[in-house]
Tab-separated table of C-alpha atoms and ligand atoms in Angstrom:
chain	number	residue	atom	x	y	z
A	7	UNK	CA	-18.190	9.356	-8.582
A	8	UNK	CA	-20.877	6.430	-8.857
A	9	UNK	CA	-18.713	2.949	-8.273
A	10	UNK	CA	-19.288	1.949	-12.348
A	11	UNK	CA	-17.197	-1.485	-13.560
A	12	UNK	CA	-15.392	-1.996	-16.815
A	13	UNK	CA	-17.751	-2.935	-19.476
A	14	UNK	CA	-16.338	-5.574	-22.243
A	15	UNK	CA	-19.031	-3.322	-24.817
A	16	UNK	CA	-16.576	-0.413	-24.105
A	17	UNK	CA	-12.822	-1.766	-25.107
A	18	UNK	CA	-12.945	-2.710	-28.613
A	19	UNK	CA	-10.907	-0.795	-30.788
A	20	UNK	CA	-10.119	1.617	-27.866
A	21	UNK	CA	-6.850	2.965	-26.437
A	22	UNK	CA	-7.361	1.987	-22.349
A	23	UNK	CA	-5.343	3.596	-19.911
A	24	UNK	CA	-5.221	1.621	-16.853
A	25	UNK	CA	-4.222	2.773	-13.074
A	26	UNK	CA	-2.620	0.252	-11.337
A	27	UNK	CA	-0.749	-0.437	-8.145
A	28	UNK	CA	2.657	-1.833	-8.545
A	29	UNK	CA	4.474	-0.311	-5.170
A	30	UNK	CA	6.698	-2.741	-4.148
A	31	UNK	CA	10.031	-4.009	-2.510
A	32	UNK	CA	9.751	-6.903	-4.867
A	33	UNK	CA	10.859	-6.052	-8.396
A	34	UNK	CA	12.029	-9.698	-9.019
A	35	UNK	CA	9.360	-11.491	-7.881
A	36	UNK	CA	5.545	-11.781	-8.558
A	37	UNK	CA	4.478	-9.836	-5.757
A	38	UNK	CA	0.589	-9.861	-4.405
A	39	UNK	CA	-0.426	-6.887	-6.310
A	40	UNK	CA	1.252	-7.375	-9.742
A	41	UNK	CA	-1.376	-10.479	-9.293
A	42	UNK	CA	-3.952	-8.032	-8.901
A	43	UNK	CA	-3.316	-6.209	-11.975
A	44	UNK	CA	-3.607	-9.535	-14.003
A	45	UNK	CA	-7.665	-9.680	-14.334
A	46	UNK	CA	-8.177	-6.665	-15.998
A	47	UNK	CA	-4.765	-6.954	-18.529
A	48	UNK	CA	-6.388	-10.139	-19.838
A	49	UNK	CA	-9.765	-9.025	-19.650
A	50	UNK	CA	-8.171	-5.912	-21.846
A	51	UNK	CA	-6.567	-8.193	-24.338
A	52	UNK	CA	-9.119	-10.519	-25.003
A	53	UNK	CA	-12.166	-7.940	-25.601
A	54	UNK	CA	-9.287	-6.352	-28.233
A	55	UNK	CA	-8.241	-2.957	-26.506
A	56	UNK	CA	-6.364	-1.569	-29.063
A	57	UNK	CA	-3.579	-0.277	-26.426
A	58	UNK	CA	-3.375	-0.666	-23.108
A	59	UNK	CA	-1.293	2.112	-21.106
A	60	UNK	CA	-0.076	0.904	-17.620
A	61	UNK	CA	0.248	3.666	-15.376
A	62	UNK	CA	1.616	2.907	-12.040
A	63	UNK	CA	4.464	4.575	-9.668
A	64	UNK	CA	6.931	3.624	-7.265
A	65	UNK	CA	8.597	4.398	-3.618
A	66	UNK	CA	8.527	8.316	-2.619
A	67	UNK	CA	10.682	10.200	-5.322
A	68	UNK	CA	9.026	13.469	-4.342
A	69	UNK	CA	10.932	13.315	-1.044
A	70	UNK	CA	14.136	11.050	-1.769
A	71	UNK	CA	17.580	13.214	-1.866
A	72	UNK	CA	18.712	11.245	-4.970
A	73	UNK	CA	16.076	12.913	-7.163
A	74	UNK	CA	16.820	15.143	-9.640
A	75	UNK	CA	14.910	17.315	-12.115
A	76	UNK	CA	16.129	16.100	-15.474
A	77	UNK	CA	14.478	15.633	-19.021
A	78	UNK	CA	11.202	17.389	-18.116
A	79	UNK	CA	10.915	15.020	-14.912
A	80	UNK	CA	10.367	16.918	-11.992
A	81	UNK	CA	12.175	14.418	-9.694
A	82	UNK	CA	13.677	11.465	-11.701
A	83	UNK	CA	15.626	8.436	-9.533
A	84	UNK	CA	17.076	5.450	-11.523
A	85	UNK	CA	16.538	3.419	-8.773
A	86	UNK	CA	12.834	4.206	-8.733
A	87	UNK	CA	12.677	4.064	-12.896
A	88	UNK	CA	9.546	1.464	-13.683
A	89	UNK	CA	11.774	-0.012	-16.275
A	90	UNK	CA	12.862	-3.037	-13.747
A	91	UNK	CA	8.765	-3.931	-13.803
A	92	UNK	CA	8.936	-4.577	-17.865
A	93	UNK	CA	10.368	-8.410	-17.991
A	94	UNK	CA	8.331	-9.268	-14.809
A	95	UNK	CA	4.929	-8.011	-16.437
A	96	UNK	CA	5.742	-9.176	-19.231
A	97	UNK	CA	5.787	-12.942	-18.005
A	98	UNK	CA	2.924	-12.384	-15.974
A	99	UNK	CA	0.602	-10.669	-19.050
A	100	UNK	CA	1.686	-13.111	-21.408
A	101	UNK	CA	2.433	-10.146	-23.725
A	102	UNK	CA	5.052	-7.470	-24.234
A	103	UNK	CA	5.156	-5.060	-21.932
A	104	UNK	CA	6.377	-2.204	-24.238
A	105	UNK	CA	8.246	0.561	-21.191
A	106	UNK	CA	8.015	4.047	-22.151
A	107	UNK	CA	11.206	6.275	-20.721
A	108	UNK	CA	10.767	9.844	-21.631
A	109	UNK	CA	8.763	12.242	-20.148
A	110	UNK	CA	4.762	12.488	-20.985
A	111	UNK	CA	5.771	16.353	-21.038
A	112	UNK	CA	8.242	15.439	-23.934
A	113	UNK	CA	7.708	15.951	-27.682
A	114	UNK	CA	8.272	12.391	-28.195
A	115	UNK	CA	5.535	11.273	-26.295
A	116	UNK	CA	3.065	14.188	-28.147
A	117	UNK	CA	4.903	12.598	-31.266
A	118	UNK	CA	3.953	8.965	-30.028
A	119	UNK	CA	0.337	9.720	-28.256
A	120	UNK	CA	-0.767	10.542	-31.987
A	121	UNK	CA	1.052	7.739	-33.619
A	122	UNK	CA	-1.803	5.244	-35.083
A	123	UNK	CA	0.882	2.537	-34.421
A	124	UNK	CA	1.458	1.727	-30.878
A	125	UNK	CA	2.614	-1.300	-29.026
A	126	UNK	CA	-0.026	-3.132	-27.378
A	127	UNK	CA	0.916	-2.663	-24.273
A	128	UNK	CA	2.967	0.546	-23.030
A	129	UNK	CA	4.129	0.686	-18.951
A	130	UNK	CA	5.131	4.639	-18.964
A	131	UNK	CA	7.850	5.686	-16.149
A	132	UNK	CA	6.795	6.090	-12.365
A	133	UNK	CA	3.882	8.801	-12.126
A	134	UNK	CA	5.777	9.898	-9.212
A	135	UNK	CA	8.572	11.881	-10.964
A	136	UNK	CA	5.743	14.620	-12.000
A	137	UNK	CA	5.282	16.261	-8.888
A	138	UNK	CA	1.533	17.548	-10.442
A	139	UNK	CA	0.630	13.393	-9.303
A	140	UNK	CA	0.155	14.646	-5.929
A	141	UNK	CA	-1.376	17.122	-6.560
A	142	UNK	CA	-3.626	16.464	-8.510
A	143	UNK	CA	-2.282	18.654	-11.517
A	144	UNK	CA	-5.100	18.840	-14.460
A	145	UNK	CA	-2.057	19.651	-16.933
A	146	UNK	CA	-0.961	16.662	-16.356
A	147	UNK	CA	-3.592	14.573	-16.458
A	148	UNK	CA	-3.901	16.485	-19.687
A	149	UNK	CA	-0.699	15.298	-21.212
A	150	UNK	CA	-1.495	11.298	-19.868
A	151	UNK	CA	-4.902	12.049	-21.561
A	152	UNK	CA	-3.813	12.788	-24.948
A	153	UNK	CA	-2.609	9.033	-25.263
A	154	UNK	CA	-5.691	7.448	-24.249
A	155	UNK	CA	-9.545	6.868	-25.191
A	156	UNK	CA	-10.964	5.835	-21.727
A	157	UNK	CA	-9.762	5.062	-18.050
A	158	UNK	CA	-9.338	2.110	-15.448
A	159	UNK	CA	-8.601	2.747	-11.829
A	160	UNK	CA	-7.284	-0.565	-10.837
A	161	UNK	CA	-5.100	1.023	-7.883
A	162	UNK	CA	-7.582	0.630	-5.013
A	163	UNK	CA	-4.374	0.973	-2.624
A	164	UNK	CA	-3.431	4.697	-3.649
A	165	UNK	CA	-7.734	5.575	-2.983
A	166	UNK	CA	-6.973	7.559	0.122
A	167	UNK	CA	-5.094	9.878	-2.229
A	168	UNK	CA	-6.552	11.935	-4.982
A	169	UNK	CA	-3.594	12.364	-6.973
A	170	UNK	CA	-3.873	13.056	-10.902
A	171	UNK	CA	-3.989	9.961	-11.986
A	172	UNK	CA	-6.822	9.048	-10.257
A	173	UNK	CA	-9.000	12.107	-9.746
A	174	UNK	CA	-7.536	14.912	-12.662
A	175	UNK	CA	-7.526	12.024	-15.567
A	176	UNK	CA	-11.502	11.176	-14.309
A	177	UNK	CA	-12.103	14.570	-15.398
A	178	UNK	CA	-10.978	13.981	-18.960
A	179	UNK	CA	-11.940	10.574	-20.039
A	180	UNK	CA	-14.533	8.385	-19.725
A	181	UNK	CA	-13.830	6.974	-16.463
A	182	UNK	CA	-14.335	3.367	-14.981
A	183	UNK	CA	-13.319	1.174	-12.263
A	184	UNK	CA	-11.745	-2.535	-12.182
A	185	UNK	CA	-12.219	-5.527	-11.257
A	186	UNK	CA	-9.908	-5.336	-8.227
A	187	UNK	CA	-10.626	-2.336	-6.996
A	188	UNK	CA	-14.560	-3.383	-6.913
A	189	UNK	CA	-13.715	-6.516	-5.031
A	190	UNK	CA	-12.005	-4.779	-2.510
A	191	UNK	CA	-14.968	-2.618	-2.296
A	192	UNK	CA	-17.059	-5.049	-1.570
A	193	UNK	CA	-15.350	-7.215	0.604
A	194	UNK	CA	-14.098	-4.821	2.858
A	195	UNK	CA	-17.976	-3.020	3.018
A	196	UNK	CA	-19.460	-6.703	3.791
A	197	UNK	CA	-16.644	-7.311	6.367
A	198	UNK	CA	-17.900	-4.180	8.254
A	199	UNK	CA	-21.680	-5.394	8.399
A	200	UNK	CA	-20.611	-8.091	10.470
A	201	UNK	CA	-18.258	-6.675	12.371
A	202	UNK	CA	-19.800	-4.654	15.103
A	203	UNK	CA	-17.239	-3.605	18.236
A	204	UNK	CA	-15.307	-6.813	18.165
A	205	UNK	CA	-13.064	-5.270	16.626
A	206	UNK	CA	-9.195	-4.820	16.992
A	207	UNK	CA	-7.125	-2.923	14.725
A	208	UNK	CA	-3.263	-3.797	14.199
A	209	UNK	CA	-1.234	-0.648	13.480
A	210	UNK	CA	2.857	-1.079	12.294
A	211	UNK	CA	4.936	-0.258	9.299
A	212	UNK	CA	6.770	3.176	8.925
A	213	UNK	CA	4.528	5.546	7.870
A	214	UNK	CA	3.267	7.364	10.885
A	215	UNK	CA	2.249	10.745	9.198
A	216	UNK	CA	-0.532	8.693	7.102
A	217	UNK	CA	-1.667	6.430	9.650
A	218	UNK	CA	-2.285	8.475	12.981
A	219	UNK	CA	-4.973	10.682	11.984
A	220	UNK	CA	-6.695	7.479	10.808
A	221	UNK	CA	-5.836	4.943	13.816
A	222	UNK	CA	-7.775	7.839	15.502
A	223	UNK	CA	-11.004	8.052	14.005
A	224	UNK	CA	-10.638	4.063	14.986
A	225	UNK	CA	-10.717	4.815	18.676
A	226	UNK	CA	-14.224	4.839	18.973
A	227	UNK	CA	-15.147	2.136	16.873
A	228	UNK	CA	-13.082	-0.360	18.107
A	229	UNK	CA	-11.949	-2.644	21.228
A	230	UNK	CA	-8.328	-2.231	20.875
A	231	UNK	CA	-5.288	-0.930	18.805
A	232	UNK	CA	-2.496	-2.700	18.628
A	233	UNK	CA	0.549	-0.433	18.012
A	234	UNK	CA	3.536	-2.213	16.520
A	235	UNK	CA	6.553	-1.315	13.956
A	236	UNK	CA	8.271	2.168	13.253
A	237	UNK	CA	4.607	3.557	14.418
A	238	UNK	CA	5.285	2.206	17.662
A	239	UNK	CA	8.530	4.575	18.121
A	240	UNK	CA	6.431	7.259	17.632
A	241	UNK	CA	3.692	6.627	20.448
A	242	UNK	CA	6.721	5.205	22.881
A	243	UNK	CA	8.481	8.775	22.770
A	244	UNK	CA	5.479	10.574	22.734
A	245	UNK	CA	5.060	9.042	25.790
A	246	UNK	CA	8.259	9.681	27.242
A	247	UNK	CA	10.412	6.446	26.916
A	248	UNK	CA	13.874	6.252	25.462
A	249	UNK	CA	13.845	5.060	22.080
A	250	UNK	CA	17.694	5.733	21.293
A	251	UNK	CA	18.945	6.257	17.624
A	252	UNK	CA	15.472	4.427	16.824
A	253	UNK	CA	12.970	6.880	14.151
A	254	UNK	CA	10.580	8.433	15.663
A	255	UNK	CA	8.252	11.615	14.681
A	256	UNK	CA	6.139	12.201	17.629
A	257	UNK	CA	5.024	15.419	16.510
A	258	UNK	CA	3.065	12.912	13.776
A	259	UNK	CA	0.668	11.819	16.437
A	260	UNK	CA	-1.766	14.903	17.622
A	261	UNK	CA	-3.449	15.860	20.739
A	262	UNK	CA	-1.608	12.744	22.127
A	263	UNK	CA	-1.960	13.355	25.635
A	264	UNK	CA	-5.682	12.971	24.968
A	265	UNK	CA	-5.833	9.773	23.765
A	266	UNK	CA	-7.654	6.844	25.296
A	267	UNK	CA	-4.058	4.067	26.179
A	268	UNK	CA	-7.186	2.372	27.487
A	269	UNK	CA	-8.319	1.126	23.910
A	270	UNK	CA	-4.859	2.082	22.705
A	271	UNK	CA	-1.862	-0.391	23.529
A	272	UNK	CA	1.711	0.531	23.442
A	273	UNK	CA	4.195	-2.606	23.742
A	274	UNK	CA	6.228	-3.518	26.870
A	275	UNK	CA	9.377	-4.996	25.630
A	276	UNK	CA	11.901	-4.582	22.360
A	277	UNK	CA	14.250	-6.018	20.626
A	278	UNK	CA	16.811	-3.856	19.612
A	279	UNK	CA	20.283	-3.679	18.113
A	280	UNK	CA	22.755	-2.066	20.261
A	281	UNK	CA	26.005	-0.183	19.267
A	282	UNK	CA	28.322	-2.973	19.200
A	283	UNK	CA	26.176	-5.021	16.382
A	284	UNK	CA	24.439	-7.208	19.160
A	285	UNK	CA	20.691	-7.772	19.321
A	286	UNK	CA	18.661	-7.831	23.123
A	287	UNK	CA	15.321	-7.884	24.260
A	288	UNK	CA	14.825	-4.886	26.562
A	289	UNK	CA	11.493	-3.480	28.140
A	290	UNK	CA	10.714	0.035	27.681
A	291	UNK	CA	11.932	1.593	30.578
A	292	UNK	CA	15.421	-0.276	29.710
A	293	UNK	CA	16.414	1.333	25.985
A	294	UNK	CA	19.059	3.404	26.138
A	295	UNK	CA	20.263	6.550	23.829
A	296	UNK	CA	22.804	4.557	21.265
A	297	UNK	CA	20.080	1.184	20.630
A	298	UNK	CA	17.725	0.896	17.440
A	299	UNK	CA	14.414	-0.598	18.702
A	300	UNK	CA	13.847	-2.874	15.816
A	301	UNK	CA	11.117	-5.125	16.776
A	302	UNK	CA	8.667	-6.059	19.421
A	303	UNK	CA	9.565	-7.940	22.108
A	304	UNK	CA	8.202	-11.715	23.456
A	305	UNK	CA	5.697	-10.290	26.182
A	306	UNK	CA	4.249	-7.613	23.720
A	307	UNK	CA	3.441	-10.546	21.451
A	308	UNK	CA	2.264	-12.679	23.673
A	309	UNK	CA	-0.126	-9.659	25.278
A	310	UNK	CA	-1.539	-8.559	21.960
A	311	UNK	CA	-2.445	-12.548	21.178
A	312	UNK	CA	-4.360	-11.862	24.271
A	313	UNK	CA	-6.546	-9.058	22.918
A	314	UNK	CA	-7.039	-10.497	19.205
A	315	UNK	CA	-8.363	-13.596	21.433
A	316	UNK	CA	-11.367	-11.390	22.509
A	317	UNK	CA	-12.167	-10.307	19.490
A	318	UNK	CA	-14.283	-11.244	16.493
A	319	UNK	CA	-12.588	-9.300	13.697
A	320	UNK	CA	-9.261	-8.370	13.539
A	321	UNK	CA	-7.470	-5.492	10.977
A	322	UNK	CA	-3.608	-5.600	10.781
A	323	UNK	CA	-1.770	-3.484	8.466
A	324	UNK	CA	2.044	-2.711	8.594
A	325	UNK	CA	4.810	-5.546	10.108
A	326	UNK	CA	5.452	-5.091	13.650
A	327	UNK	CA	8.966	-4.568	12.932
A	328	UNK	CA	11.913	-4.304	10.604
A	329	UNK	CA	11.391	-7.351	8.628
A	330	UNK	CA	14.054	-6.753	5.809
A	331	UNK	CA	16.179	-8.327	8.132
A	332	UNK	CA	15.342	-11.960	9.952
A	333	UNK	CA	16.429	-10.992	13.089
A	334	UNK	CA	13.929	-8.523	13.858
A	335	UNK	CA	10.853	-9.857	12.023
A	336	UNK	CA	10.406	-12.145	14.674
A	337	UNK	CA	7.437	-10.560	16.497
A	338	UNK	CA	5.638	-10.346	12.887
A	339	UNK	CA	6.514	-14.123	11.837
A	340	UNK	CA	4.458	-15.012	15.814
A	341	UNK	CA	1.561	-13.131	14.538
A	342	UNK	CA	1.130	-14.814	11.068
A	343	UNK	CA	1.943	-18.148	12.939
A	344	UNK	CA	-0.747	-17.747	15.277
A	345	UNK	CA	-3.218	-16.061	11.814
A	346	UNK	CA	-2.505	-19.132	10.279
A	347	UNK	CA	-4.156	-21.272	12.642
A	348	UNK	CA	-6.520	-19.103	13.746
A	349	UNK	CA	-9.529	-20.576	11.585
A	350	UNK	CA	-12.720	-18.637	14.235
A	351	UNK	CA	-11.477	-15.078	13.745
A	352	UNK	CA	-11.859	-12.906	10.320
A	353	UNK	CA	-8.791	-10.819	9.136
A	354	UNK	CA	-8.688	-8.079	6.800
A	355	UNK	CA	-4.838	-7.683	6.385
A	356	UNK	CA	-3.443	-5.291	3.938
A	357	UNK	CA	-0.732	-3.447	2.780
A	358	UNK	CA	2.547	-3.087	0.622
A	359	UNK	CA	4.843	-4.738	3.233
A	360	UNK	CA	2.270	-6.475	5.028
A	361	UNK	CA	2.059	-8.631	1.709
A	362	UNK	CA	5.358	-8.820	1.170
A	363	UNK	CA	5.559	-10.761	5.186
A	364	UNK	CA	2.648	-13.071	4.114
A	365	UNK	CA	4.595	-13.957	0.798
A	366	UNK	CA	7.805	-14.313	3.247
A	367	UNK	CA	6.724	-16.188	6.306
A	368	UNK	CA	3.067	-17.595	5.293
A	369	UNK	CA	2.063	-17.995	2.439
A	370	UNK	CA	-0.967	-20.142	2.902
A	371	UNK	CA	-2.472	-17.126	4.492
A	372	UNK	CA	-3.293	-15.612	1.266
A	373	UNK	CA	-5.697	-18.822	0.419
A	374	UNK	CA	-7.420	-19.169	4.081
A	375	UNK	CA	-11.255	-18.702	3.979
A	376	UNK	CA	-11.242	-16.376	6.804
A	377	UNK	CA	-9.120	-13.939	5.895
A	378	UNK	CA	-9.812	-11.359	3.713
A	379	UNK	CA	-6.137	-9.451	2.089
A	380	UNK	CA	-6.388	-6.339	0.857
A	381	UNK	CA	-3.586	-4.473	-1.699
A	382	UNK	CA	-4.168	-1.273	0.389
A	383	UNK	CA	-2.646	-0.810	3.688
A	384	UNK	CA	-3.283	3.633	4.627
A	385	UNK	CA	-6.065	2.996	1.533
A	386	UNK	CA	-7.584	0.347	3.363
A	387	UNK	CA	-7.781	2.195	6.644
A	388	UNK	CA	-9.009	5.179	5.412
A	389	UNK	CA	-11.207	3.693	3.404
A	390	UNK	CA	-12.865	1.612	6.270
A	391	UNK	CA	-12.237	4.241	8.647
A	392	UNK	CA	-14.737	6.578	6.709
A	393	UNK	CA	-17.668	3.627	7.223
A	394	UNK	CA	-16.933	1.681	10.062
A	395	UNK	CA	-20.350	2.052	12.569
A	396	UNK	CA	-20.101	2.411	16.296
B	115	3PG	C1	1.170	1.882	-0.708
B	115	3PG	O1	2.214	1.269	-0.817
B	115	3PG	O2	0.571	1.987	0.395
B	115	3PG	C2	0.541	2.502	-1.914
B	115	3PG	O3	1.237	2.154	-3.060
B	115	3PG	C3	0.509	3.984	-1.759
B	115	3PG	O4	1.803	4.444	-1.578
B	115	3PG	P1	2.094	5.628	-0.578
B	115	3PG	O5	1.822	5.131	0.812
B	115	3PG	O6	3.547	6.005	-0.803
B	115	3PG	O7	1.172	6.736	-0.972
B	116	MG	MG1	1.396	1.465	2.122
């Protein structure tokens, strides 16, 4: 699909559904990307959309034990209900953010979709309790259609899936993209001219499965990867260390006895919570079967400052370790210290929690010159994965 921007000549009068990223830990404060979603809401209003349907989702209900199939939701989890996003958006549109609760499969929404009377704008529930999202379900994106005149994709961090509310719903509408998404785009594709093989990529966060195929492909275009976080686990037992009652999915990372540990750099020491409730830095050969290795240790930092010294450009998605608790977001507060007054360097940094650590710990970053942050954090990978040039 040709890369075509939102034109004000096509939103009078017209009933816009809009694709946006809202995935976040935050649901009481303004978090990065609710910011993001701003531009094209106001640019919505003021060229008089008639309606303006937000669709967004949240967490993993697909795979979360507390989800049940209920009112023609396939898996339905209060906790993950978009509902808690209404007052915040709300404040941050300057209009009312209208939230939608049944079903798109329901009669009431058939009922409502034809109604010439809707509010201006409606948020419906997470797209995540259809399980045809991920997979792309046209029936689906059918029933979504039926409300709207034309789409948005505004959701440049979901862009490494094609789920049905980006791909299916293209299919069925007139299709555009936003503002956001386009200036990701394009600062992520000019990033890469300059970069050439000064490059070294950041890896941490959780979500192994997505990530290692990617961090891969990276191998050969880059100086050095950085492994940090719940990703770290992973490579440490793969490669034979202890990492206790820690998670781990080593079966996530393939052909790993392959793999180039000259370009790719495990860490040296941990900081972990033992049994009894106490924290201690450990090195690797030291963790033993009952501790959680929670974050990275002093010399780890200190070592991957090294690398990102010799290099030009720098990627980092994913917190080196668990930072929803202070004492083991320590390694990832050292980092942003040292990004924050690093002014030589460029950054890209991206990602849901990545975000949420700048917000946290460093705020300022999201204003320096030489950094570059991106909503997506597996989306921005991929997405520079598929173009980066040896
Ligand atoms: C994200 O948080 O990276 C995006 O919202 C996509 O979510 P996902 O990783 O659960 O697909
Ligand atoms: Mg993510």
């Amino acid at each position: 699909m040709d890369l075509q921007l939102i034109k004000a000549s096509k939103i009078k009068g017209k009933r816009v559904i809009v694709r946006v990223d809202l995935n976040s830990q935050e649901t009481d404060k303004i978090h990065y990307r609710f910011l993001s979603t701003q531009k094209i809401i106001s640019f919505l209003l003021k060229n008089k959309a008639k309606t303006i349907i937000v669709l967004a989702h949240l967490g993993r209900p697909e795979s979360d034990k507390h989800s049940v199939k209920i009112n023609q939701f396939d898996c339905y989890n209060e906790k993950l209900s978009l509902k808690i996003f209404k007052s915040i958006l709300t404040k941050l549109y300057h209009s009312k953010v209208f939230f939608f609760k049944y079903s798109v499969f329901s009669e009431r929404f058939e009922k409502y979709a034809k109604s010439k009377k809707l509010p201006r704008i409606i948020l419906l529930e997470n797209m995540r309790f259809y399980l045809g999202e991920d997979k792309n379900d046209i029936d689906l994106a059918k029933q979504i259609a039926m409300i709207g005149d034309i789409f948005i994709d505004e959701a440049f961090s979901v862009c490494h899936r094609k789920v049905a509310t980006n791909n299916a719903i293209t299919k069925l509408l007139p299709s555009f993209f936003g503002f956001n998404y386009l200036l990701e785009v394009k600062n992520l594709d000019k990033i890469l001219q300059k970069s050439k093989r000064d490059l070294v990529v950041i890896v941490g966060g959780a979500k192994i499965k997505d990530k290692s195929e990617i961090l891969i492909k990276f191998i050969e275009k880059s100086s050095y990867i950085l492994i940090g976080g719940g990703v770290a686990n992973s490579f440490i037992k793969a490669a034979g260390f202890e990492v206790g009652r820690s998670y781990f999915d080593e079966m996530a990372i393939p052909n790993f006895s392959k793999l180039d540990f000259n370009k790719i750099i495990l860490p040296i020491d941990f900081k972990v919570l033992e049994i009894s409730g106490s924290t201690k830095y450990k090195m690797n050969s030291e963790v033993g079967t009952t501790d959680r290795v929670l974050d990275l240790g002093n010399l780890t930092v200190q070592q991957y400052i090294n690398y990102i010294k010799r290099a030009k450009f720098v990627l980092w998605n994913g917190p080196l370790g668990y930072i929803e608790d202070e004492r083991f977001a320590i390694a990832t507060k050292l980092l942003l210290e040292f990004i924050k007054n690093d002014k030589t360097r460029k950054y890209v940094l991206g990602g849901g929690e990545t975000l949420d650590s700048i917000a946290q710990f460093a705020p300022s970053i999201f204003k320096q010159k030489n950094v570059f942050v991106s909503t997506g954090g597996g989306a921005m990978l991929w997405y520079l994965s598929k173009k980066v040039k040896n």
